[in-house]
CSV table of C-alpha atoms in Angstrom, one decimal:
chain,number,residue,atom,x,y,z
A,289,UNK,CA,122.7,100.8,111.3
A,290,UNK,CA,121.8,103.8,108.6
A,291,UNK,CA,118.2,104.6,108.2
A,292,UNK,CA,115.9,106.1,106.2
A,293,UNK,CA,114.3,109.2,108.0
A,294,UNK,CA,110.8,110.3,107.0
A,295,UNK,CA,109.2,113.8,108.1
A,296,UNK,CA,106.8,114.0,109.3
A,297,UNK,CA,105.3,111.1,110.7
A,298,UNK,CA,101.8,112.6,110.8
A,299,UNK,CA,100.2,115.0,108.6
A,300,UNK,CA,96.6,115.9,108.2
A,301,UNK,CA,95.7,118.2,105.1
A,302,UNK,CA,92.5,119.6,103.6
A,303,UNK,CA,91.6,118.3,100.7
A,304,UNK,CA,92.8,120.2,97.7
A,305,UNK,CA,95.6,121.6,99.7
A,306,UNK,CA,99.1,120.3,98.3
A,307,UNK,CA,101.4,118.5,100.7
A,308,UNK,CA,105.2,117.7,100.4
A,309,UNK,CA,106.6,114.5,102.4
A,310,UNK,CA,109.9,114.3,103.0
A,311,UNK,CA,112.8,111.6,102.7
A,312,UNK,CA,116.3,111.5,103.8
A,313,UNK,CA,117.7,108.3,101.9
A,314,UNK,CA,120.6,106.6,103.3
A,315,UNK,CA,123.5,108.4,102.0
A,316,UNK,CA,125.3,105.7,99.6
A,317,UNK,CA,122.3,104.8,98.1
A,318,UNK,CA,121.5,105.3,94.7
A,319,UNK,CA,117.8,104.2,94.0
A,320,UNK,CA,115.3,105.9,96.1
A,321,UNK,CA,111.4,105.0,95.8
A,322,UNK,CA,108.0,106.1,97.2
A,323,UNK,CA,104.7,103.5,98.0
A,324,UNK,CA,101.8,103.7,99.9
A,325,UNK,CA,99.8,102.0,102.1
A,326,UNK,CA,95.9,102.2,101.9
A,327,UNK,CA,94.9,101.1,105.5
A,328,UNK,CA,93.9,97.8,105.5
A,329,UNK,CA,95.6,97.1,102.3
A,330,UNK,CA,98.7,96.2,100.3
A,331,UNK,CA,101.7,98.4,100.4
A,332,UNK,CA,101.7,99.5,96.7
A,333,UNK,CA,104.5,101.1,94.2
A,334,UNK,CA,104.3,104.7,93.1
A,335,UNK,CA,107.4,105.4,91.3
A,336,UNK,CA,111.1,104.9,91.5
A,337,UNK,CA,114.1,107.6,90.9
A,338,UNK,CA,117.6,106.9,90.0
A,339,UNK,CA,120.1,109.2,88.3
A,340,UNK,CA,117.9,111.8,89.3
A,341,UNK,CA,115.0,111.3,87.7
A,342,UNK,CA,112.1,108.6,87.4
A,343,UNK,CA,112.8,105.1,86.3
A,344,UNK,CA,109.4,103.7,86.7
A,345,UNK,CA,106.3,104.9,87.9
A,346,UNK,CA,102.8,103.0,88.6
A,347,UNK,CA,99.2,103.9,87.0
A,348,UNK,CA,98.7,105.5,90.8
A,349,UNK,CA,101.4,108.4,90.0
A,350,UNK,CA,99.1,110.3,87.5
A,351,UNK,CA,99.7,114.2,87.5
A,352,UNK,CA,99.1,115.1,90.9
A,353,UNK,CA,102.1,113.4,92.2
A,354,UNK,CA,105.8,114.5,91.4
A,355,UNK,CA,109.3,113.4,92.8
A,356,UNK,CA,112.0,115.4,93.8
A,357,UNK,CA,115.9,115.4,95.1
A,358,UNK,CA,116.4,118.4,95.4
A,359,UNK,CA,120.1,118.1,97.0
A,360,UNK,CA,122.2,115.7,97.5
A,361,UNK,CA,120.3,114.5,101.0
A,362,UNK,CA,116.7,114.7,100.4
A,363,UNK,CA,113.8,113.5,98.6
A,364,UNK,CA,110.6,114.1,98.3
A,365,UNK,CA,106.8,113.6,97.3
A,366,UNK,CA,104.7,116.3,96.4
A,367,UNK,CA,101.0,115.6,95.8
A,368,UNK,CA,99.4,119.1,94.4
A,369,UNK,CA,96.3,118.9,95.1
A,370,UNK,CA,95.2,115.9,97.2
A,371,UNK,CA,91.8,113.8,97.3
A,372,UNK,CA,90.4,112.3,100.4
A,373,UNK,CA,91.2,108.8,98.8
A,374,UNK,CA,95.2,109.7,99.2
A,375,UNK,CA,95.1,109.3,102.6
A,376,UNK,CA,97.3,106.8,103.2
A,377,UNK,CA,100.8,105.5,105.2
A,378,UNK,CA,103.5,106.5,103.0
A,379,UNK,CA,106.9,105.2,102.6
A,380,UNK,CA,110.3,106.1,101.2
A,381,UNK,CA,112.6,103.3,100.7
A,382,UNK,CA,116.4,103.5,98.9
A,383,UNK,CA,119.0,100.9,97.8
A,384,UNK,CA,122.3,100.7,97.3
A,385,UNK,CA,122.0,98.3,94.2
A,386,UNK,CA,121.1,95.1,92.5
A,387,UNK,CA,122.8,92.9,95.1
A,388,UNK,CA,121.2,95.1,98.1
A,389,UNK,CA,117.7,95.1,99.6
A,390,UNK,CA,115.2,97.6,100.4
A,391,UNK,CA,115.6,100.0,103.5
A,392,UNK,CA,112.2,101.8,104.2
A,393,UNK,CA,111.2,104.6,106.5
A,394,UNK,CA,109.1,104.9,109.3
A,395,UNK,CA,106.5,106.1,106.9
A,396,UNK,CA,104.4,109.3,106.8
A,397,UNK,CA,100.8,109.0,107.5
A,398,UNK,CA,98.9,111.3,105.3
A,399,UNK,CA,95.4,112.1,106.4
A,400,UNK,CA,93.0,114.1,104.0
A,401,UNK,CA,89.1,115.8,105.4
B,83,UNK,CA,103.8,92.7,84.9
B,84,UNK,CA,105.1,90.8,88.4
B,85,UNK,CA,102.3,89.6,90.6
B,86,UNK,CA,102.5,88.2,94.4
B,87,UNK,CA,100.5,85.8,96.0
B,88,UNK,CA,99.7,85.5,99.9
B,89,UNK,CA,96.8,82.6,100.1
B,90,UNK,CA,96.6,82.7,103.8
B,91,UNK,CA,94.8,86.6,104.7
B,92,UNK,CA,94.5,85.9,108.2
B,93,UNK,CA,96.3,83.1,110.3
B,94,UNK,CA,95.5,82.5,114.4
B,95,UNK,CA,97.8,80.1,116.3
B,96,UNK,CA,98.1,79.7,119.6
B,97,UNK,CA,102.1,79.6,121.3
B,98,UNK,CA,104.4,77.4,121.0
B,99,UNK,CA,102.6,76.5,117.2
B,100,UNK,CA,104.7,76.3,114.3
B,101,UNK,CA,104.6,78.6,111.3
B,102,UNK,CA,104.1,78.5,107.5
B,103,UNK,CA,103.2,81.3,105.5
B,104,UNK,CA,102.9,80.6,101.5
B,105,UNK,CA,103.9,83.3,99.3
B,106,UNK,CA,103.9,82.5,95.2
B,107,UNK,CA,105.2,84.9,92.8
B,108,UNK,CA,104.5,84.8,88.8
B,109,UNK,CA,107.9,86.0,87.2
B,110,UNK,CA,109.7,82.9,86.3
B,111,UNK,CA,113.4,84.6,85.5
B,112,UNK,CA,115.7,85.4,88.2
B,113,UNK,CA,114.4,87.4,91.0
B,114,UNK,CA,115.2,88.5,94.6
B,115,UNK,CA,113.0,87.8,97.8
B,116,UNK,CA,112.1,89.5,100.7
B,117,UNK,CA,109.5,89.0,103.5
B,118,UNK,CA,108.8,92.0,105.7
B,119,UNK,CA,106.9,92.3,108.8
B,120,UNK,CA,104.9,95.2,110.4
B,121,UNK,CA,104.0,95.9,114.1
B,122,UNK,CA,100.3,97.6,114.4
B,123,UNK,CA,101.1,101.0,114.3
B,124,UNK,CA,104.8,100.4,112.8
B,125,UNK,CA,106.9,100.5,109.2
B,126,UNK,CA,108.1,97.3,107.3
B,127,UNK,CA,111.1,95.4,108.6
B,128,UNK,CA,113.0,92.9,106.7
B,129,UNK,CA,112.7,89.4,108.3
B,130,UNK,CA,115.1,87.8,106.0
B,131,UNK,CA,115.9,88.1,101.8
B,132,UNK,CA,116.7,86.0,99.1
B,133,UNK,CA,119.3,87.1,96.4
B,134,UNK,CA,121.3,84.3,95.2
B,135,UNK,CA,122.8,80.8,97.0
B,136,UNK,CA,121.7,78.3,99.4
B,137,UNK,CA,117.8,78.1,98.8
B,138,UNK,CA,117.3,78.0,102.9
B,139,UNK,CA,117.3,81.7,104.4
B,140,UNK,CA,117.7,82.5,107.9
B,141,UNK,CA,116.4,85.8,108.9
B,142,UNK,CA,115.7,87.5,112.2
B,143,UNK,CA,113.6,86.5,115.2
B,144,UNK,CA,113.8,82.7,114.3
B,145,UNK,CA,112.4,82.8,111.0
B,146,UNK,CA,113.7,81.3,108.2
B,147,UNK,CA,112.3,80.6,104.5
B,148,UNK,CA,112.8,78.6,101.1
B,149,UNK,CA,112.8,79.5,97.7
B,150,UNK,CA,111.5,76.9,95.6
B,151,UNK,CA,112.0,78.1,92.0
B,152,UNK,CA,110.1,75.0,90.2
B,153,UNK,CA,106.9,76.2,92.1
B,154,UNK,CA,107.7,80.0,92.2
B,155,UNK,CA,107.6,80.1,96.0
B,156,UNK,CA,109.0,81.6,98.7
B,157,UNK,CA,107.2,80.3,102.4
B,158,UNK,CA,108.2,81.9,105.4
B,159,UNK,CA,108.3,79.2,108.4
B,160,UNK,CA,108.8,79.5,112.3
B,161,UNK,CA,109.0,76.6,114.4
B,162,UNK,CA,107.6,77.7,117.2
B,163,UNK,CA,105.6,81.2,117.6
B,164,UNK,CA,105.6,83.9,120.5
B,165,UNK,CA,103.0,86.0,121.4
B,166,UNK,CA,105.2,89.3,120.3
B,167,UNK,CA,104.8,87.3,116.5
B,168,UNK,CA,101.3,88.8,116.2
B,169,UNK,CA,101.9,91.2,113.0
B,170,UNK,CA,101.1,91.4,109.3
B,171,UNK,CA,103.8,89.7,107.2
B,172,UNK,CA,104.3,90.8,103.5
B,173,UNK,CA,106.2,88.8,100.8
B,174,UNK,CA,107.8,91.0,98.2
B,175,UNK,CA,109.5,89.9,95.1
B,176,UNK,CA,111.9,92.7,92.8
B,177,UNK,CA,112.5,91.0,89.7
B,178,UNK,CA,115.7,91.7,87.6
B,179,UNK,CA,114.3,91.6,84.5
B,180,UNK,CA,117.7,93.5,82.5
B,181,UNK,CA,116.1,96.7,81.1
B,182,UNK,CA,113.7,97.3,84.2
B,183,UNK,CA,114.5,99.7,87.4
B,184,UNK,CA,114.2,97.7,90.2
B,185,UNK,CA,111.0,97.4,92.2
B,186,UNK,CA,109.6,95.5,95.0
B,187,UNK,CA,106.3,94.1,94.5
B,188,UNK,CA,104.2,93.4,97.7
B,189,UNK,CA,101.8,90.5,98.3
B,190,UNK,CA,98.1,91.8,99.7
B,191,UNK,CA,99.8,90.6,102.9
B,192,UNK,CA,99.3,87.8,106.0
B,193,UNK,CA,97.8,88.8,109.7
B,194,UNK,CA,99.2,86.5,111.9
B,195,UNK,CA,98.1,86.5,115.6
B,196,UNK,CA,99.0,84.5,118.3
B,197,UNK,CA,97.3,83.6,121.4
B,198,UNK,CA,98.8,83.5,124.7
């Protein structure tokens, strides 16, 4: 069964360093999205991407965050500068369309000291 | 904007129990359905999903759920719970309002554990 592939699983930054997770939708796909996971919380939206660029994105994906496909396999989540309060489990997830669900990742979890 | 409910934040049964977990959504136009589960330490998995059709959804592991559209819910049931069912349990709605990218909103989420 296709995945989605996430890299890598664990990362641990300092805070104000700029991290880039990466996301290898499933190839027929067409919508591709990131959310997080605060632990012990909700898994929440950040933003969507279709056509190659951002259909929707929540009040969490301020200016620190941006999206990227970069080619025709991968995408990916840059925060610039990160805060100790973006540590968090982060998933990609894609689709194929209106009549498909939601595939996620494995998730990356994102640590911040 | 779409909200999800999960009314029960921590559920313990012991085996053999039967399941109901109530999830309540607040967009009242057409939407799909979805109820996910996580395993400590692992990503979301899709138990079963709701698009279109028969109201009564079978999913994986035994679990099925129904979509009541007059009360805007979607309760995942089990008849008879295992010890391996101890997990969190998310209901998520994506609504297809036209106009709107799709997006899955997630309810804060249900521990279930089990006792052996």
């Amino acid at each position: 069964e296709p995945e989605v592939t996430q890299t890598p699983s664990h990362q641990v930054t300092q805070m104000g360093q700029e991290v880039i997770l990466r996301c290898v939708p499933i190839s027929n796909h067409l919508y591709f999205y990131w959310y997080r996971q605060i632990l012990g919380q909700k898994v929440e939206f950040l933003v969507s991407f279709y056509n190659n660029e951002i259909s929707e994105k929540s009040e969490i994906f301020d200016d620190q965050f941006s999206v990227e496909r970069p080619d025709g396999s991968n995408f990916t989540l840059k925060i610039r500068s990160t805060k100790l309060e973006d540590s968090a489990m982060y998933f990609c997830a894609s689709t194929g369309g209106d009549t498909y669900g939601y595939t996620f990742g494995s998730g990356t979890r994102l640590t911040v000291v | 904007a779409q909200s999800v409910s999960q009314h029960n934040h921590h559920v313990i049964l012991s085996e053999a129990a039967s399941l109901e977990l109530g999830c309540n959504y607040s967009y009242g136009g057409t939407v799909n359905l979805f109820w996910y589960v996580q395993y400590p330490g692992q990503h979301l998995q899709l138990l079963l999903k709701y698009f279109s059709g028969d109201p009564l959804v079978k999913g994986i592991k035994g679990f099925e759920a129904e979509f009541i559209k007059s009360k805007f819910s979607f309760n995942l049931r089990k008849p008879s719970v295992q010890w391996s069912d101890t997990a969190e349990y998310f209901c998520a709605v994506d609504d297809r309002r036209s106009g709107s990218a799709r997006q899955l909103t997630f309810g804060s989420g249900t521990q279930l554990t089990v006792l052996p």
